[in-house]
Amino acid sequence: LPENVVDARATTRWASEHGDTVNAWVEVQLRRPVTLSVLMVTQSLESGGGGVHESASILWVQFSDGTGLEVELDPESSVPQAIHVAPTTTTSVRLQVRASFGGRAAGFSLIQLLGYDSGNGSVVVRHGCAEQGETIALAVKGVSRGGTVWVERGTFRETLILAQPLTLRAFASSKVIILGTSSEAPTVTCASPAVRLIGIQVLSPGLPGSGTQAPEHFKHDRLAPGYLGAHWTHPSTVDTPWGAYD
């Protein structure tokens, strides 16, 4: 049954019809949009009669806007396999078998979607949880317009495009560093007004000592689209480890 892939039980499964090993598909439909970057797929390797592997080796993963990607799976593994995608907002995920291995059908026991509910006005990004779908890039795309992304202490290797009004904020007394992934591109690009960074240090790789700090009371909601730090605005003098700002 299709609902077996989302019942959180590894003992149940969905399987294609006998002999239907290519182009068979199962789709997960969501009640509201989610923004995700990781899918976890667990294959069922036993047939109803026992002893025959039912496994997919190539999948087409398709989202509600019609975009998708082709991925390879280990057809002889029954442990969860991670499928990484660019941050995507969707209301459905379809898995279509493009090729199968060693059996008469294809089957999945569990499909997990890791990301954020796009209706949330406040989301949390934990350090070291990228494999579980928690990244700043995903959160700033998934949080609702004008919402707040709270970031746990740590260094995050990411390149961000801030394309909607939001606040990116470190937890109190937390040191949060965003270190870019390329010296050829800005670490943070603002493509929207009303964006605020609070308590976030932004560094560019390959440039020792580079970076800009967004301490309490700083905001850059006057920023035209472009590089972080083009304009800072703040209500009063603020003392920081990098000096006093008027």
CSV table of C-alpha atoms in Angstrom, one decimal:
chain,number,residue,atom,x,y,z
A,1,LEU,CA,0.0,0.0,0.0
A,2,PRO,CA,1.3,3.5,-0.8
A,3,GLU,CA,0.6,4.8,2.8
A,4,ASN,CA,3.0,2.1,4.1
A,5,VAL,CA,6.0,4.3,3.1
A,6,VAL,CA,5.1,7.1,5.5
A,7,ASP,CA,3.9,5.0,8.5
A,8,ALA,CA,7.3,5.1,10.2
A,9,ARG,CA,7.4,1.3,10.4
A,10,ALA,CA,10.1,-0.7,8.6
A,11,THR,CA,8.0,-3.8,8.7
A,12,THR,CA,5.5,-2.5,6.2
A,13,ARG,CA,6.1,-1.5,2.6
A,14,TRP,CA,4.8,-0.4,-0.8
A,15,ALA,CA,5.7,-2.6,-3.8
A,16,SER,CA,5.0,-2.4,-7.5
A,17,GLU,CA,2.9,-4.9,-9.4
A,18,HIS,CA,4.6,-8.2,-10.3
A,19,GLY,CA,6.8,-7.6,-13.3
A,20,ASP,CA,6.4,-3.8,-13.1
A,21,THR,CA,10.0,-2.9,-12.4
A,22,VAL,CA,10.4,0.1,-14.7
A,23,ASN,CA,8.3,3.3,-14.5
A,24,ALA,CA,6.4,2.1,-11.4
A,25,TRP,CA,6.0,5.0,-9.0
A,26,VAL,CA,4.8,6.1,-5.6
A,27,GLU,CA,4.0,9.6,-4.5
A,28,VAL,CA,3.9,11.3,-1.2
A,29,GLN,CA,1.5,14.2,-1.1
A,30,LEU,CA,1.8,16.9,1.7
A,31,ARG,CA,-0.9,18.9,3.3
A,32,ARG,CA,1.1,22.1,3.0
A,33,PRO,CA,4.4,23.2,1.3
A,34,VAL,CA,7.7,22.0,2.9
A,35,THR,CA,11.2,23.1,2.0
A,36,LEU,CA,13.6,20.1,1.9
A,37,SER,CA,17.1,19.2,1.0
A,38,VAL,CA,17.4,15.5,2.0
A,39,LEU,CA,15.2,12.5,1.3
A,40,MET,CA,15.8,9.2,3.1
A,41,VAL,CA,14.7,6.1,1.2
A,42,THR,CA,14.6,2.6,2.6
A,43,GLN,CA,14.2,-0.2,0.2
A,44,SER,CA,12.3,-3.5,0.8
A,45,LEU,CA,14.5,-6.4,-0.3
A,46,GLU,CA,12.0,-9.2,0.3
A,47,SER,CA,9.1,-10.1,-2.0
A,48,GLY,CA,5.7,-11.3,-0.8
A,49,GLY,CA,6.7,-14.9,-1.5
A,50,GLY,CA,10.1,-14.5,0.2
A,51,GLY,CA,13.6,-14.9,-1.2
A,52,VAL,CA,13.4,-12.5,-4.2
A,53,HIS,CA,15.0,-9.1,-4.0
A,54,GLU,CA,12.7,-6.2,-4.9
A,55,SER,CA,15.0,-3.2,-5.3
A,56,ALA,CA,15.5,-0.1,-7.5
A,57,SER,CA,18.9,0.9,-8.8
A,58,ILE,CA,18.0,4.2,-10.5
A,59,LEU,CA,15.2,6.5,-9.4
A,60,TRP,CA,13.6,9.7,-10.8
A,61,VAL,CA,12.7,12.1,-8.0
A,62,GLN,CA,10.1,14.6,-9.0
A,63,PHE,CA,8.6,17.6,-7.1
A,64,SER,CA,5.3,19.3,-7.4
A,65,ASP,CA,6.6,22.0,-9.8
A,66,GLY,CA,7.6,19.3,-12.3
A,67,THR,CA,11.4,19.5,-11.7
A,68,GLY,CA,13.4,16.5,-10.6
A,69,LEU,CA,16.6,14.6,-10.7
A,70,GLU,CA,17.8,11.1,-11.4
A,71,VAL,CA,19.7,9.3,-8.6
A,72,GLU,CA,21.4,6.0,-8.1
A,73,LEU,CA,20.6,3.7,-5.2
A,74,ASP,CA,22.4,0.7,-3.8
A,75,PRO,CA,20.0,-2.0,-4.8
A,76,GLU,CA,21.4,-4.5,-2.3
A,77,SER,CA,21.0,-2.3,0.8
A,78,SER,CA,18.0,-2.3,3.2
A,79,VAL,CA,19.4,0.6,5.3
A,80,PRO,CA,18.2,4.2,4.8
A,81,GLN,CA,19.9,5.9,1.8
A,82,ALA,CA,20.2,9.7,1.6
A,83,ILE,CA,19.2,11.6,-1.5
A,84,HIS,CA,20.6,15.2,-1.4
A,85,VAL,CA,18.8,17.9,-3.5
A,86,ALA,CA,19.1,21.6,-3.8
A,87,PRO,CA,16.8,23.4,-1.3
A,88,THR,CA,13.3,22.8,-2.9
A,89,THR,CA,9.8,23.9,-1.8
A,90,THR,CA,7.2,21.3,-2.8
A,91,THR,CA,3.8,19.9,-1.9
A,92,SER,CA,4.6,16.4,-3.3
A,93,VAL,CA,7.5,14.0,-3.9
A,94,ARG,CA,7.2,11.2,-6.5
A,95,LEU,CA,9.7,8.4,-6.7
A,96,GLN,CA,9.7,6.6,-10.1
A,97,VAL,CA,11.7,3.5,-10.8
A,98,ARG,CA,14.0,3.9,-13.8
A,99,ALA,CA,15.9,0.7,-13.4
A,100,SER,CA,15.7,-2.3,-11.0
A,101,PHE,CA,17.9,-5.1,-9.8
A,102,GLY,CA,17.5,-8.8,-9.4
A,103,GLY,CA,13.8,-9.1,-8.8
A,104,ARG,CA,10.3,-9.1,-10.1
A,105,ALA,CA,9.2,-5.8,-8.6
A,106,ALA,CA,10.4,-2.7,-6.7
A,107,GLY,CA,9.5,-1.9,-3.1
A,108,PHE,CA,10.1,0.8,-0.4
A,109,SER,CA,9.5,0.4,3.3
A,110,LEU,CA,10.1,4.0,4.3
A,111,ILE,CA,10.4,7.4,2.7
A,112,GLN,CA,11.4,10.4,5.0
A,113,LEU,CA,11.5,14.0,3.9
A,114,LEU,CA,13.9,16.2,5.9
A,115,GLY,CA,13.4,19.9,5.9
A,116,TYR,CA,11.2,22.7,7.2
A,117,ASP,CA,7.4,23.4,7.1
A,118,SER,CA,7.2,26.5,4.9
A,119,GLY,CA,4.5,28.0,7.1
A,120,ASN,CA,6.7,28.5,10.1
A,121,GLY,CA,7.6,32.0,11.2
A,122,SER,CA,10.5,30.8,13.4
A,123,VAL,CA,12.9,27.9,12.6
A,124,VAL,CA,16.0,26.6,14.3
A,125,VAL,CA,19.2,25.5,12.6
A,126,ARG,CA,21.4,23.2,14.7
A,127,HIS,CA,25.1,22.9,14.1
A,128,GLY,CA,26.3,19.6,12.6
A,129,CYS,CA,22.9,18.5,11.4
A,130,ALA,CA,23.2,19.1,7.7
A,131,GLU,CA,22.8,15.4,7.0
A,132,GLN,CA,19.4,15.6,8.7
A,133,GLY,CA,18.4,18.5,6.4
A,134,GLU,CA,19.2,21.4,8.7
A,135,THR,CA,21.2,24.1,6.9
A,136,ILE,CA,21.0,27.8,7.0
A,137,ALA,CA,20.5,27.9,3.2
A,138,LEU,CA,17.4,25.6,3.6
A,139,ALA,CA,16.0,27.5,6.5
A,140,VAL,CA,16.2,31.0,4.9
A,141,LYS,CA,14.3,29.5,1.9
A,142,GLY,CA,11.8,27.7,4.0
A,143,VAL,CA,10.9,30.2,6.7
A,144,SER,CA,7.8,32.3,6.1
A,145,ARG,CA,8.3,35.9,4.8
A,146,GLY,CA,9.4,38.2,7.6
A,147,GLY,CA,10.2,35.2,9.9
A,148,THR,CA,13.3,34.5,12.0
A,149,VAL,CA,15.9,31.8,11.5
A,150,TRP,CA,17.7,31.0,14.8
A,151,VAL,CA,21.2,29.6,14.5
A,152,GLU,CA,23.0,27.5,17.0
A,153,ARG,CA,26.6,28.1,18.0
A,154,GLY,CA,29.2,26.9,15.4
A,155,THR,CA,30.8,27.5,12.1
A,156,PHE,CA,28.7,26.8,9.0
A,157,ARG,CA,30.3,26.3,5.6
A,158,GLU,CA,27.6,27.8,3.4
A,159,THR,CA,26.9,30.3,0.7
A,160,LEU,CA,23.6,32.1,1.2
A,161,ILE,CA,21.2,34.1,-1.0
A,162,LEU,CA,18.7,36.0,1.2
A,163,ALA,CA,15.8,36.5,-1.2
A,164,GLN,CA,13.0,37.5,1.1
A,165,PRO,CA,12.6,39.7,4.3
A,166,LEU,CA,13.8,37.8,7.3
A,167,THR,CA,16.0,37.9,10.4
A,168,LEU,CA,19.0,35.6,10.7
A,169,ARG,CA,19.9,35.6,14.4
A,170,ALA,CA,22.3,33.8,16.6
A,171,PHE,CA,21.1,32.4,19.9
A,172,ALA,CA,22.1,34.6,22.9
A,173,SER,CA,25.8,34.4,23.7
A,174,SER,CA,26.4,32.1,20.8
A,175,LYS,CA,29.2,32.6,18.4
A,176,VAL,CA,27.9,31.9,14.9
A,177,ILE,CA,30.3,32.1,11.9
A,178,ILE,CA,29.2,31.6,8.3
A,179,LEU,CA,32.2,30.7,6.2
A,180,GLY,CA,31.6,30.8,2.4
A,181,THR,CA,32.2,27.8,0.3
A,182,SER,CA,34.1,29.7,-2.5
A,183,SER,CA,36.4,32.6,-2.7
A,184,GLU,CA,34.9,33.4,-6.1
A,185,ALA,CA,31.4,34.2,-4.8
A,186,PRO,CA,30.1,36.3,-1.9
A,187,THR,CA,29.3,34.4,1.3
A,188,VAL,CA,26.0,36.2,1.7
A,189,THR,CA,24.1,37.9,-1.0
A,190,CYS,CA,21.1,40.1,-0.2
A,191,ALA,CA,18.4,40.1,-2.8
A,192,SER,CA,15.6,41.6,-0.7
A,193,PRO,CA,15.0,44.6,1.6
A,194,ALA,CA,14.2,44.1,5.3
A,195,VAL,CA,16.9,41.5,5.9
A,196,ARG,CA,18.6,41.6,9.3
A,197,LEU,CA,21.6,39.7,10.6
A,198,ILE,CA,22.1,39.7,14.4
A,199,GLY,CA,25.1,38.2,16.1
A,200,ILE,CA,26.4,36.6,12.9
A,201,GLN,CA,30.0,36.8,11.7
A,202,VAL,CA,30.4,36.4,8.0
A,203,LEU,CA,33.7,35.3,6.5
A,204,SER,CA,35.0,34.7,3.0
A,205,PRO,CA,37.4,31.8,2.4
A,206,GLY,CA,40.9,32.6,1.2
A,207,LEU,CA,40.9,36.1,2.6
A,208,PRO,CA,42.5,36.1,6.1
A,209,GLY,CA,40.9,38.5,8.4
A,210,SER,CA,38.0,39.2,6.1
A,211,GLY,CA,34.5,39.3,7.4
A,212,THR,CA,31.8,41.6,8.9
A,213,GLN,CA,30.0,41.3,12.1
A,214,ALA,CA,26.3,41.9,12.7
A,215,PRO,CA,26.1,42.7,16.4
A,216,GLU,CA,22.9,43.5,18.4
A,217,HIS,CA,20.9,46.5,17.0
A,218,PHE,CA,22.5,46.3,13.6
A,219,LYS,CA,20.4,45.8,10.6
A,220,HIS,CA,20.6,46.3,6.8
A,221,ASP,CA,17.1,46.7,5.7
A,222,ARG,CA,18.2,49.5,3.4
A,223,LEU,CA,20.3,47.1,1.4
A,224,ALA,CA,19.8,47.2,-2.3
A,225,PRO,CA,20.4,43.7,-3.7
A,226,GLY,CA,24.1,42.9,-3.7
A,227,TYR,CA,26.9,42.1,-1.3
A,228,LEU,CA,26.5,42.0,2.5
A,229,GLY,CA,27.9,45.1,4.1
A,230,ALA,CA,27.0,47.5,1.3
A,231,HIS,CA,25.0,49.6,3.8
A,232,TRP,CA,24.7,49.2,7.6
A,233,THR,CA,22.0,51.1,9.5
A,234,HIS,CA,21.6,51.2,13.3
A,235,PRO,CA,19.9,53.5,15.8
A,236,SER,CA,22.9,54.4,18.0
A,237,THR,CA,26.5,53.8,18.8
A,238,VAL,CA,27.3,50.1,19.3
A,239,ASP,CA,30.5,48.8,20.9
A,240,THR,CA,31.8,45.6,19.5
A,241,PRO,CA,35.1,43.7,19.6
A,242,TRP,CA,35.9,45.3,16.3
A,243,GLY,CA,35.4,48.9,17.6
A,244,ALA,CA,32.6,51.4,18.1
A,245,TYR,CA,30.1,52.1,15.4
A,246,ASP,CA,28.2,55.4,15.2
